[in-house]
XYZ file of C-alpha atoms in Angstrom:
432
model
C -266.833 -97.138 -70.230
C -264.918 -96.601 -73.101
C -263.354 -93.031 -75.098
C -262.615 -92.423 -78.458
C -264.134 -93.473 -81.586
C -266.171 -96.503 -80.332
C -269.099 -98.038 -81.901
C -271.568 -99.020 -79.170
C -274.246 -101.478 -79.436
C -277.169 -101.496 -76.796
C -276.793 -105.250 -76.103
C -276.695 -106.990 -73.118
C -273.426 -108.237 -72.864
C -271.757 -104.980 -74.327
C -269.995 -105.740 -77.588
C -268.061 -102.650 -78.725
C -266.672 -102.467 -81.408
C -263.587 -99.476 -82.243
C -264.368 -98.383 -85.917
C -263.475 -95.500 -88.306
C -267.099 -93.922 -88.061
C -266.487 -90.613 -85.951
C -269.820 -90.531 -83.927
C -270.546 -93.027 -81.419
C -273.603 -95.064 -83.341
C -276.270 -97.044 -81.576
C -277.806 -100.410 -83.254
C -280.659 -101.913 -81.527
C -280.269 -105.959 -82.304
C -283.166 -107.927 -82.534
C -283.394 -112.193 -82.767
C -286.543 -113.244 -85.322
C -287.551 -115.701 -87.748
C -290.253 -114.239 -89.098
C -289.960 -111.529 -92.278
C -293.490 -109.548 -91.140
C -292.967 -110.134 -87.028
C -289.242 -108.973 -87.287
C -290.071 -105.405 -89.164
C -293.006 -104.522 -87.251
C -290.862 -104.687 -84.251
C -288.260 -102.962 -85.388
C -290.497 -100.153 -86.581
C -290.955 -99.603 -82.825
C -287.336 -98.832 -82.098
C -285.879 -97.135 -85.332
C -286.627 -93.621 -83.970
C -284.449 -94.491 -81.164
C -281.550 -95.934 -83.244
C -279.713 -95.265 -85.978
C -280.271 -99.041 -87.622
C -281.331 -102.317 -86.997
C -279.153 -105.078 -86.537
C -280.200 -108.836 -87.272
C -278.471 -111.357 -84.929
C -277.946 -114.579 -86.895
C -274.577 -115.232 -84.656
C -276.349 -116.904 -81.483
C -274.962 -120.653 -81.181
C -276.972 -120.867 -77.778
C -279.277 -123.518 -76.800
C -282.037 -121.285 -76.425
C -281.579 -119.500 -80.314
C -281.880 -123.274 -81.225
C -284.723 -123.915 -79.984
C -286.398 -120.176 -80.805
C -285.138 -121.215 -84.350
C -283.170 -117.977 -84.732
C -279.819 -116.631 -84.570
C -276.977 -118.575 -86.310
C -279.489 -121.358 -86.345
C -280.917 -119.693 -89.903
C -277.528 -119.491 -91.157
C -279.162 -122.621 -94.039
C -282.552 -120.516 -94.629
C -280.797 -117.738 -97.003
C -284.357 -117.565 -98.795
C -286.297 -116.964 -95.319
C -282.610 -113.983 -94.506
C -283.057 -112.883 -98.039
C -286.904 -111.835 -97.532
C -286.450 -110.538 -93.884
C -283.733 -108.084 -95.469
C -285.375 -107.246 -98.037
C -288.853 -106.113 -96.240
C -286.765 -104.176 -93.531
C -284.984 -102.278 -96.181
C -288.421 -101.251 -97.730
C -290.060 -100.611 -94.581
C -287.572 -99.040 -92.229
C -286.004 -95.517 -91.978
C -283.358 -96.921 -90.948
C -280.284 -99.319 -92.138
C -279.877 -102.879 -91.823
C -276.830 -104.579 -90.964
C -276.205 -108.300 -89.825
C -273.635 -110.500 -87.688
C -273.045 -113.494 -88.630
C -271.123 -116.801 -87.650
C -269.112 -118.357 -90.309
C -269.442 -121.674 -91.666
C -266.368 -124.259 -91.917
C -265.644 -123.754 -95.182
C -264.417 -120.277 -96.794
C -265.743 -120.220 -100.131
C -269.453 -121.175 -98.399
C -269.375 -118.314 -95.439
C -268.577 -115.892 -98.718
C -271.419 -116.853 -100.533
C -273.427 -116.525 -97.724
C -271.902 -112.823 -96.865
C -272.668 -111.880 -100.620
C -275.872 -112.807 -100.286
C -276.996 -110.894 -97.135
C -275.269 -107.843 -98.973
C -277.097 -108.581 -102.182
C -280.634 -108.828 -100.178
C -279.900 -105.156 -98.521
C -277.593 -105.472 -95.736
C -275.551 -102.222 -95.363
C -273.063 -103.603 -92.601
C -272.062 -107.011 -91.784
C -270.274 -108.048 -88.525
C -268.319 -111.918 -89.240
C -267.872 -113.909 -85.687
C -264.590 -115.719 -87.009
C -266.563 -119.004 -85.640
C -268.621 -121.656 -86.592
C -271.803 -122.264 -84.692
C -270.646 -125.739 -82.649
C -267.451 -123.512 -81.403
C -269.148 -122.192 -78.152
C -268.283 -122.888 -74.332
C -265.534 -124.960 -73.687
C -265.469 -125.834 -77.354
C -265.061 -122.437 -78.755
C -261.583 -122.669 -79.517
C -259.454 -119.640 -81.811
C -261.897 -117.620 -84.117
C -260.834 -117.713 -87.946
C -259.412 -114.165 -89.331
C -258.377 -116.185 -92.658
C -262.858 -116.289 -93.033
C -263.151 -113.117 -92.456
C -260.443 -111.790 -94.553
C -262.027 -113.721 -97.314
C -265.725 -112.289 -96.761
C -263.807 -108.546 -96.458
C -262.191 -108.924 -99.850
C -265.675 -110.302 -101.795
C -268.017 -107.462 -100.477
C -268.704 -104.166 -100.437
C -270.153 -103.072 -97.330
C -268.062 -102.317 -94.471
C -267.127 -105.402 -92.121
C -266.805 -105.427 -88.879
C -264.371 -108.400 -87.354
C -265.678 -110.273 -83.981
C -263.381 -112.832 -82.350
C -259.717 -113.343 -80.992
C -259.945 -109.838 -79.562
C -258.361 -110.126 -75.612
C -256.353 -106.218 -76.204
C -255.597 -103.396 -77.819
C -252.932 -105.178 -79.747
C -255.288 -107.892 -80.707
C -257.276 -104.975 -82.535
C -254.609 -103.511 -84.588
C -253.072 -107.150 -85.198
C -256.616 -108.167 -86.523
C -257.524 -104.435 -88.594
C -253.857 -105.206 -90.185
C -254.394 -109.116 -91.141
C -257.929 -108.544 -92.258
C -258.504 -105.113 -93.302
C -261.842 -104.472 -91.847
C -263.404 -101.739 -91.047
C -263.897 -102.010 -87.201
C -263.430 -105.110 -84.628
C -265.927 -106.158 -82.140
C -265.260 -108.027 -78.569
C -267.377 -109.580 -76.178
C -265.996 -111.648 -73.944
C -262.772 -109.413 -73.496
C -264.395 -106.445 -73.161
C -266.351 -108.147 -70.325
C -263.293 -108.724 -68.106
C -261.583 -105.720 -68.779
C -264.330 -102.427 -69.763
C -260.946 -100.679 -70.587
C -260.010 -102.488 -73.279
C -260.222 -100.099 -76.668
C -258.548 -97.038 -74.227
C -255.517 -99.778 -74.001
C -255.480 -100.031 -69.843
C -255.571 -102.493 -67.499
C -257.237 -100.650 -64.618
C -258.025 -102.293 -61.054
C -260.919 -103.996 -60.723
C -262.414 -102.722 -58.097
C -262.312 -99.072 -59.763
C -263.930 -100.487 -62.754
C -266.887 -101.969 -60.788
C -267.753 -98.625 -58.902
C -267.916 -97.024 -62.273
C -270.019 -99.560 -63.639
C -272.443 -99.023 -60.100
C -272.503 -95.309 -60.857
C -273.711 -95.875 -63.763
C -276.431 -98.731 -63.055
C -277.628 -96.621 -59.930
C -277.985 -93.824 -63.395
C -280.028 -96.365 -65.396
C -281.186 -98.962 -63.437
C -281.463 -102.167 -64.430
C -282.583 -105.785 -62.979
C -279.836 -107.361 -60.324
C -279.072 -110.658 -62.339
C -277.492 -108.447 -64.731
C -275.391 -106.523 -62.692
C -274.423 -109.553 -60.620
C -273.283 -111.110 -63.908
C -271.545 -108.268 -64.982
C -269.101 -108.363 -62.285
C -268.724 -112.335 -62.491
C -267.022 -111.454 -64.841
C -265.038 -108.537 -64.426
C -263.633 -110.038 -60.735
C -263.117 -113.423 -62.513
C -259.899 -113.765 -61.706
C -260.056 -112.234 -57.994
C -263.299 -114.431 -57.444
C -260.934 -117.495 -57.640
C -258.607 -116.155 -54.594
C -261.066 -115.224 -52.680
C -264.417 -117.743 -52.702
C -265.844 -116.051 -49.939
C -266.719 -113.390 -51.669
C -267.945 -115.523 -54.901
C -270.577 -116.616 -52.369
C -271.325 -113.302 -51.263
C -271.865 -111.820 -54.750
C -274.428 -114.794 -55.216
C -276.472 -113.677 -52.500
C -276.668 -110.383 -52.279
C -280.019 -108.756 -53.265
C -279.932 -105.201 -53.244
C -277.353 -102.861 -54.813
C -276.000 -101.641 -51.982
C -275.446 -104.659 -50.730
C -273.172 -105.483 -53.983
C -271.166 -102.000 -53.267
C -270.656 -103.398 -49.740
C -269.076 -106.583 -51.820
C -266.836 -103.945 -53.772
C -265.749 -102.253 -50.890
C -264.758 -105.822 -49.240
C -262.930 -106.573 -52.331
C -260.920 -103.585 -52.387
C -259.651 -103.975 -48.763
C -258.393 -107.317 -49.505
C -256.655 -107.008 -52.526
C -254.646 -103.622 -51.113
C -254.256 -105.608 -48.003
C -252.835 -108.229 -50.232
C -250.752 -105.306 -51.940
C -249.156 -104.281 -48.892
C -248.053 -107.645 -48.345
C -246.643 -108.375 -51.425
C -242.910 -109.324 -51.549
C -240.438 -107.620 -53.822
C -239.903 -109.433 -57.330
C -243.201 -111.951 -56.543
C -244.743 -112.562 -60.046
C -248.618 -113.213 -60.420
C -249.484 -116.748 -60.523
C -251.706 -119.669 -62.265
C -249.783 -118.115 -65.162
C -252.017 -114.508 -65.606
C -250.102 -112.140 -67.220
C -250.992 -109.752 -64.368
C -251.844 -109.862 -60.702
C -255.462 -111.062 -60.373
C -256.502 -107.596 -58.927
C -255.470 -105.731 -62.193
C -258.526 -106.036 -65.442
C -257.234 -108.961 -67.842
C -258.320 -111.405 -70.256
C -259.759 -114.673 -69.554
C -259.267 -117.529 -71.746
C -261.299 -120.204 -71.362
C -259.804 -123.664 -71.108
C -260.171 -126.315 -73.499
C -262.119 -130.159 -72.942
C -258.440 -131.507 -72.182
C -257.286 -128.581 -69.692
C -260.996 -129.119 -68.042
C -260.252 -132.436 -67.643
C -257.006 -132.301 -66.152
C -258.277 -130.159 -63.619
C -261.104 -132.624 -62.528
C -258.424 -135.514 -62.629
C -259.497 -137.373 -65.844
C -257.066 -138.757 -68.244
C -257.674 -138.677 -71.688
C -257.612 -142.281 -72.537
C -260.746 -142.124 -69.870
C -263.591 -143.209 -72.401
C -262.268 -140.217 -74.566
C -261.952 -136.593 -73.406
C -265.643 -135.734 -72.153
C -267.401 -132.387 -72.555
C -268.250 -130.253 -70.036
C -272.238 -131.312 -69.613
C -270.576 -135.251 -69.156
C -268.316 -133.443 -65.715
C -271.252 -131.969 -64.375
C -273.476 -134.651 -64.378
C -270.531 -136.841 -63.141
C -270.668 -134.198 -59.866
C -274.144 -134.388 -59.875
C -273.896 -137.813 -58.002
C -271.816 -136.320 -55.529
C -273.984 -134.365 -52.752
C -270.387 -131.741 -52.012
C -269.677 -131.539 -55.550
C -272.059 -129.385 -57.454
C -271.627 -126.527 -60.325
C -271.392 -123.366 -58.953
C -274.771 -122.650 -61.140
C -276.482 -125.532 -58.882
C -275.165 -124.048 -55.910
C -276.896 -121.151 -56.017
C -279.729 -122.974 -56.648
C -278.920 -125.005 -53.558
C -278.937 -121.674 -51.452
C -282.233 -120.329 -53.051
C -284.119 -124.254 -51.761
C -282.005 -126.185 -49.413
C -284.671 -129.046 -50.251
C -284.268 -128.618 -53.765
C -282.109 -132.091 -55.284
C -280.136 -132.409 -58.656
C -280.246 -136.727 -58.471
C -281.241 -137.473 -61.785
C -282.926 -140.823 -60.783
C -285.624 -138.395 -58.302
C -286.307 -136.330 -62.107
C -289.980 -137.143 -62.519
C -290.066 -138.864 -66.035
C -292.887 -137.354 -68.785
C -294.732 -139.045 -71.436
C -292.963 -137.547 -75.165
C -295.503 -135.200 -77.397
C -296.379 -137.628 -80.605
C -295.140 -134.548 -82.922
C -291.951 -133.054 -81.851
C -290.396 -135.365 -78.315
C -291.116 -132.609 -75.630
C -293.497 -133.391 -72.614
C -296.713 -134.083 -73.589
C -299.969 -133.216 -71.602
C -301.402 -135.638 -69.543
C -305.503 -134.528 -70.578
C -304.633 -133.373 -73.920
C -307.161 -134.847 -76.471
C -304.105 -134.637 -79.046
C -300.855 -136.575 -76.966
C -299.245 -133.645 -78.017
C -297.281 -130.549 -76.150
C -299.408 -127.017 -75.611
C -297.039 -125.988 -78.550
C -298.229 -128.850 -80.825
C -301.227 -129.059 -79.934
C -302.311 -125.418 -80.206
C -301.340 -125.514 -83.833
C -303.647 -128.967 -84.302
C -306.761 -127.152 -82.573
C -306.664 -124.089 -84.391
C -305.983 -125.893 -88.054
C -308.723 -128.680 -87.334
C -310.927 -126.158 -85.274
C -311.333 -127.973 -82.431
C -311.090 -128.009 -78.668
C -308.280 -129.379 -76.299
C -309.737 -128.927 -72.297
C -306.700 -130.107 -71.200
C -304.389 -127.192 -72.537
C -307.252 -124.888 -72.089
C -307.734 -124.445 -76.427
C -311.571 -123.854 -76.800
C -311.592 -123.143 -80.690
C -313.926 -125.056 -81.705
C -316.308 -123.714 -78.874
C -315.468 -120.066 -79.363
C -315.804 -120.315 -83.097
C -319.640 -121.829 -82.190
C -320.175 -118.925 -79.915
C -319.153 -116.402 -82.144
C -321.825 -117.699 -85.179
C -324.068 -117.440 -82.557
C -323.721 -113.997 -81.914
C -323.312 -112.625 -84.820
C -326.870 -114.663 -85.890
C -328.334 -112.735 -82.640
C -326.298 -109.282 -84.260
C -327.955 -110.193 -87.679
C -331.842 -110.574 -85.942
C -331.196 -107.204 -83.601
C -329.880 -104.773 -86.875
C -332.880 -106.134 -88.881
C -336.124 -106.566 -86.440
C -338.322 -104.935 -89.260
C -337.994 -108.174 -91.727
C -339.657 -110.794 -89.193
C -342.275 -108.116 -88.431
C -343.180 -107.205 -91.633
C -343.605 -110.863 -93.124
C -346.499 -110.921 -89.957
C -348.235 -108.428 -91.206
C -348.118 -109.862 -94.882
C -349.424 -112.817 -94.132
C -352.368 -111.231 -92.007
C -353.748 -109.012 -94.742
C -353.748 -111.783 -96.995
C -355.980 -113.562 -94.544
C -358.195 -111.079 -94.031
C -358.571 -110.210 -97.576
C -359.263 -114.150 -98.528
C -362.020 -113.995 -95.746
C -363.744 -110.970 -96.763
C -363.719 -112.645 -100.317
């Protein structure tokens, strides 16, 4: 959904990136911790790629606790060796995004060394790791500048980037050699072609081209969250709608809905009117959203500042978990999914904690550990957990056993023979 010189990434959430290269390029990006897990993996996919891109820019939750991502960002021995073994193994290149850390001079070490260790392109999110969410705040050019200037390999630039201008402003202030966007390429697909096209005519493209290569409903559903963002919040009906809609054509019916409303709303729109909640353009036309701060969340739910301190956004929604009409629009599609289903914390059934790392532990195992902990306890001490269903200690019995049975079934002759030894000898000692 883009022209010209783009550099295309087959990722999820579609981060393109406009670059001097003059072939569209594709990168297949893979999350691992793990120097001999991470290559044989990407030995599947280099024939269908031309290189292999490391994420170590996830701040998410779930790259935390996967320990991967920009949750490795301290292990440069553990990056060092993964680069290294991909370079030697692979047909393909290498390259790396990264998040930076707080200070310069640290984030250019750390870009040096990635270089040094065989990374042939490095894309620098212009944020640290805590900046995420509501949190996330402006990305730092002045980082990536610095990384630009101490390396070699060409450097891509990820963060800040809500239009075209943004991508010139950022090539000219940085000098890199291509810019990246997520989140604005999201709500407007036309972003590197400089337009701000309707929204409705972007989503019927996007359909044409799902219904082309198919792919699973929760991902076109958030696709076009996203994209009718700012229509979504004029017309709620709709939101819901989206939500619940299970088959693609019922999401085209959604599109179609949209489209009536808006050029109803069109045709009803007085001379000079000027979009409002401050958007620089009418809420049916493909523009950037920018998220709002802990303060501006804050003043929207009524809470001062001087309120026990500005709270983050997990401390609003479990505030509006106590009230039954006030839930997260997450919840409330939950809500529709199991009307019986309840988010009161105090009805959350509580778990006994795993001895070795806090997560739920299992109520029969022989450890007090979680399946996690306790798998790795079984298999060092050989032993069995019933309770997590870990027989190693039986299975390792069993499998003596059989190959003792293997041993007496390739070599029958040796018991057989020793017989007849011991027979002759008797009969010779009795004819004596």
């Amino acid at each position: 959904m883009c022209s010209g010189r783009a550099y295309v990434r087959n990722v999820s959430y579609c981060e393109l990136a406009l670059s001097f290269f003059p072939l569209a390029t594709i990168r297949h990006k893979f999350c691992a911790n793990d120097p001999e897990v991470f290559v044989q993996a990407a030995m599947l996919a280099q024939d269908y790629c031309d290189a292999i891109d490391l994420n170590l820019g996830c701040p998410q939750m779930i790259a935390k606790r996967g320990h991967y991502g920009a949750f490795l960002q301290e292990e440069w021995d553990l990056l060092q060796r993964m680069i290294l073994l991909a370079n030697e193994k692979l047909s393909v290149p290498i390259t790396c995004k990264i998040r930076v850390f707080p200070e310069i001079d640290k984030t250019v070490k750390y870009a040096q060394m990635l270089e040094k260790a065989g990374c042939q392109l490095l894309t620098v999110h212009g944020r640290t790791k805590e900046q995420k969410g509501p949190l996330a705040g402006v990305a730092s050019w002045e980082h990536i500048q610095a990384v630009r200037k101490a390396v070699s390999i060409p450097v891509f630039a990820n963060g800040n980037i809500q239009c075209l201008s943004d991508v010139e402003e950022c090539i000219r202030k940085t000098g890199v050699h291509g810019v990246m966007s997520a989140e604005g390429n999201l709500h407007n697909p036309a972003l590197f072609e400089g337009r701000n096209p309707l929204v409705w005519e972007m989503a019927e493209e996007y359909l044409e081209i799902v219904q082309k290569y198919p792919c699973p409903l929760s991902y076109v559903r958030a696709h076009l969250f996203k994209l009718w963002h700012h229509t979504l919040q004029v017309y709620q009906q709709l939101r819901e709608e989206l939500a619940k809609v299970k088959t693609l054509e019922g999401i085209a019916d959604v599109n179609r809905e949209l489209k009536l409303r808006c050029q109803e709303e069109i045709a009803n729109q007085k001379e000079g009117e000027k979009p409002k909640e401050g958007l620089p353009f009418f809420h049916w036309i493909c523009q950037p959203y920018i998220r709002p701060g802990p303060k501006e969340r804050c003043k929207e739910n009524g809470i001062s500042g001087t309120e026990k301190g500005v709270r983050g956004k997990r401390a609003l929604e479990d505030e509006e978990d106590r009230s039954s009409e006030l839930l997260s629009k997450n919840k409330q599609k939950k809500k529709l999914r199991n009307p019986n289903k309840s988010f009161d914390p105090s009805l959350k059934p509580k778990y006994a904690k795993c001895d070795q790392c806090g997560n739920p532990k299992g109520n029969k195992c022989v450890f007090n550990m979680c399946r996690g902990c306790c798998k790795k306890r079984a298999f060092k001490e050989t032993a069995d957990c019933p309770g997590h269903g870990l027989l190693f200690k039986t299975k390792y019995e069993k499998s003596l056993l059989w190959q003792s049975s293997q041993r007496e079934i390739q070599n029958p002759e040796i018991s057989w023979r020793g017989e007849v030894d011991v027979g002759e000898t008797t009969l010779t000692e009795g004819g004596c």
